[in-house]
Amino acid sequence: MSFIIVGLGNPGEEYEGTRHNAGRLAVSLLSDDWSDDQRTNSLIAKAKLGKKAVTLLLPETFMNLSGAAVKSLVKSVKAAAELVVIRDDLDLPLGRVKMTFARGAGGHRGVESVKRAVKTDKFYQIKIGISPTTPGGKLKKPQGEDKVQKFILSKFKPDELKIL
């Protein structure tokens, strides 16, 4: 079995370039040859990373329902060990990347959806930081659910996209 790399985000033009779509943006850069896959309700592509064949997946569902698309390709706990979910992370500074295995969702509802669908947390996550920092390097995360929602659904500024 080849690795399955999933870019979490929301479909549609209104969500392009938003912070919550950092994972979707990263995976979309890995191929120019996407096809609409009705079975998975996703955009899907094949690629190679080094000599390893991979399947790229961009769910065409909203973030919180991403698990359904992933489940159609990851049919066992064993298969989940070759799943890589790329997603945004509010707890990391803009542009910082962190890879984990068998970790919780950290409040990320897209990851929670995937975890429920594949019935395990034994998969890889590549987290892409989306939070600004102070000149001293401290995170400037929004506080409160309303402010968090507004922030993650806001678009990256051009200079922030360069950092990513």
GROMACS .gro file of C-alpha atoms in nm:
model
  164
    1MET     CA    1   0.000   0.000   0.000
    2SER     CA    2   0.120   0.352  -0.071
    3PHE     CA    3   0.100   0.647   0.161
    4ILE     CA    4  -0.216   0.855   0.148
    5ILE     CA    5  -0.152   1.226   0.199
    6VAL     CA    6  -0.460   1.430   0.289
    7GLY     CA    7  -0.475   1.809   0.282
    8LEU     CA    8  -0.740   1.929   0.525
    9GLY     CA    9  -0.936   2.239   0.436
   10ASN     CA   10  -1.269   2.365   0.314
   11PRO     CA   11  -1.360   2.345  -0.056
   12GLY     CA   12  -1.477   2.644  -0.256
   13GLU     CA   13  -1.338   2.974  -0.374
   14GLU     CA   14  -1.447   3.162  -0.061
   15TYR     CA   15  -1.208   2.948   0.149
   16GLU     CA   16  -0.906   2.962  -0.083
   17GLY     CA   17  -0.615   3.128   0.089
   18THR     CA   18  -0.761   3.103   0.439
   19ARG     CA   19  -0.551   2.998   0.736
   20HIS     CA   20  -0.772   2.695   0.801
   21ASN     CA   21  -0.685   2.573   0.450
   22ALA     CA   22  -0.308   2.561   0.507
   23GLY     CA   23  -0.307   2.180   0.477
   24ARG     CA   24  -0.514   2.184   0.160
   25LEU     CA   25  -0.285   2.448   0.012
   26ALA     CA   26   0.029   2.246   0.091
   27VAL     CA   27  -0.103   1.925  -0.064
   28SER     CA   28  -0.241   2.105  -0.370
   29LEU     CA   29   0.116   2.209  -0.455
   30LEU     CA   30   0.226   1.843  -0.485
   31SER     CA   31   0.043   1.780  -0.815
   32ASP     CA   32  -0.093   1.957  -1.121
   33ASP     CA   33  -0.300   1.656  -1.227
   34TRP     CA   34  -0.608   1.636  -1.003
   35SER     CA   35  -0.923   1.443  -1.088
   36ASP     CA   36  -1.266   1.456  -0.930
   37ASP     CA   37  -1.327   1.124  -0.754
   38GLN     CA   38  -1.697   1.068  -0.684
   39ARG     CA   39  -1.630   0.759  -0.470
   40THR     CA   40  -1.428   0.959  -0.216
   41ASN     CA   41  -1.600   1.295  -0.276
   42SER     CA   42  -1.251   1.437  -0.319
   43LEU     CA   43  -0.997   1.563  -0.562
   44ILE     CA   44  -0.738   1.289  -0.600
   45ALA     CA   45  -0.394   1.261  -0.761
   46LYS     CA   46  -0.108   1.016  -0.778
   47ALA     CA   47   0.248   1.130  -0.716
   48LYS     CA   48   0.591   1.007  -0.618
   49LEU     CA   49   0.793   1.127  -0.323
   50GLY     CA   50   1.138   0.993  -0.389
   51LYS     CA   51   1.071   0.639  -0.512
   52LYS     CA   52   0.755   0.598  -0.304
   53ALA     CA   53   0.417   0.616  -0.477
   54VAL     CA   54   0.163   0.825  -0.288
   55THR     CA   55  -0.204   0.908  -0.324
   56LEU     CA   56  -0.294   1.273  -0.267
   57LEU     CA   57  -0.641   1.356  -0.140
   58LEU     CA   58  -0.823   1.688  -0.107
   59PRO     CA   59  -1.165   1.620   0.046
   60GLU     CA   60  -1.444   1.817  -0.120
   61THR     CA   61  -1.637   1.809   0.206
   62PHE     CA   62  -1.619   2.073   0.473
   63MET     CA   63  -1.331   2.036   0.717
   64ASN     CA   64  -1.539   1.884   0.997
   65LEU     CA   65  -1.659   1.605   0.765
   66SER     CA   66  -1.321   1.513   0.615
   67GLY     CA   67  -1.320   1.169   0.776
   68ALA     CA   68  -1.577   1.030   0.531
   69ALA     CA   69  -1.347   1.097   0.234
   70VAL     CA   70  -1.045   0.950   0.413
   71LYS     CA   71  -1.236   0.640   0.527
   72SER     CA   72  -1.310   0.545   0.167
   73LEU     CA   73  -0.933   0.491   0.114
   74VAL     CA   74  -0.819   0.389   0.463
   75LYS     CA   75  -1.013   0.074   0.539
   76SER     CA   76  -0.821  -0.063   0.838
   77VAL     CA   77  -0.623   0.044   1.142
   78LYS     CA   78  -0.317  -0.109   0.975
   79ALA     CA   79  -0.372   0.105   0.664
   80ALA     CA   80  -0.403   0.415   0.884
   81ALA     CA   81  -0.034   0.378   0.973
   82GLU     CA   82   0.042   0.501   0.618
   83LEU     CA   83  -0.195   0.797   0.641
   84VAL     CA   84  -0.050   1.149   0.655
   85VAL     CA   85  -0.289   1.431   0.744
   86ILE     CA   86  -0.159   1.780   0.670
   87ARG     CA   87  -0.342   2.053   0.857
   88ASP     CA   88  -0.325   2.401   1.008
   89ASP     CA   89  -0.219   2.450   1.371
   90LEU     CA   90  -0.304   2.754   1.577
   91ASP     CA   91  -0.050   2.652   1.844
   92LEU     CA   92   0.249   2.689   1.611
   93PRO     CA   93   0.403   3.010   1.477
   94LEU     CA   94   0.333   3.095   1.115
   95GLY     CA   95   0.535   2.870   0.886
   96ARG     CA   96   0.664   2.633   1.155
   97VAL     CA   97   0.601   2.268   1.069
   98LYS     CA   98   0.573   1.982   1.317
   99MET     CA   99   0.523   1.613   1.242
  100THR     CA  100   0.361   1.378   1.493
  101PHE     CA  101   0.239   1.019   1.501
  102ALA     CA  102  -0.042   0.873   1.711
  103ARG     CA  103  -0.138   1.202   1.872
  104GLY     CA  104  -0.472   1.358   1.949
  105ALA     CA  105  -0.655   1.618   1.745
  106GLY     CA  106  -0.567   1.912   1.971
  107GLY     CA  107  -0.916   2.052   1.920
  108HIS     CA  108  -0.889   2.040   1.540
  109ARG     CA  109  -1.229   1.920   1.421
  110GLY     CA  110  -1.103   1.801   1.083
  111VAL     CA  111  -0.853   1.572   1.255
  112GLU     CA  112  -1.124   1.459   1.499
  113SER     CA  113  -1.340   1.363   1.199
  114VAL     CA  114  -1.055   1.161   1.045
  115LYS     CA  115  -0.977   0.993   1.376
  116ARG     CA  116  -1.342   0.888   1.422
  117ALA     CA  117  -1.367   0.762   1.064
  118VAL     CA  118  -1.051   0.548   1.067
  119LYS     CA  119  -1.109   0.441   1.430
  120THR     CA  120  -0.755   0.518   1.543
  121ASP     CA  121  -0.515   0.802   1.610
  122LYS     CA  122  -0.223   0.595   1.479
  123PHE     CA  123  -0.155   0.808   1.173
  124TYR     CA  124   0.084   1.091   1.093
  125GLN     CA  125  -0.004   1.456   1.124
  126ILE     CA  126   0.196   1.733   0.966
  127LYS     CA  127   0.095   2.053   1.140
  128ILE     CA  128   0.152   2.389   0.971
  129GLY     CA  129   0.170   2.688   1.202
  130ILE     CA  130  -0.069   2.972   1.124
  131SER     CA  131  -0.032   3.204   1.426
  132PRO     CA  132   0.152   3.534   1.416
  133THR     CA  133   0.420   3.610   1.674
  134THR     CA  134   0.540   3.914   1.863
  135PRO     CA  135   0.881   4.061   1.772
  136GLY     CA  136   1.011   3.858   2.068
  137GLY     CA  137   0.878   3.535   1.917
  138LYS     CA  138   0.576   3.476   2.142
  139LEU     CA  139   0.255   3.347   1.984
  140LYS     CA  140  -0.025   3.599   1.933
  141LYS     CA  141  -0.317   3.356   1.925
  142PRO     CA  142  -0.672   3.488   1.923
  143GLN     CA  143  -0.863   3.419   2.245
  144GLY     CA  144  -1.223   3.300   2.258
  145GLU     CA  145  -1.409   3.078   2.013
  146ASP     CA  146  -1.556   3.364   1.806
  147LYS     CA  147  -1.216   3.528   1.758
  148VAL     CA  148  -1.054   3.193   1.678
  149GLN     CA  149  -1.320   3.117   1.413
  150LYS     CA  150  -1.281   3.460   1.256
  151PHE     CA  151  -0.901   3.427   1.254
  152ILE     CA  152  -0.877   3.077   1.104
  153LEU     CA  153  -1.126   3.166   0.831
  154SER     CA  154  -0.941   3.487   0.744
  155LYS     CA  155  -0.714   3.494   0.442
  156PHE     CA  156  -0.336   3.494   0.466
  157LYS     CA  157  -0.171   3.825   0.384
  158PRO     CA  158   0.068   3.815   0.085
  159ASP     CA  159   0.376   3.843   0.310
  160GLU     CA  160   0.245   3.555   0.524
  161LEU     CA  161   0.203   3.334   0.217
  162LYS     CA  162   0.571   3.391   0.137
  163ILE     CA  163   0.660   3.254   0.483
  164LEU     CA  164   0.452   2.944   0.422
   0.00000   0.00000   0.00000
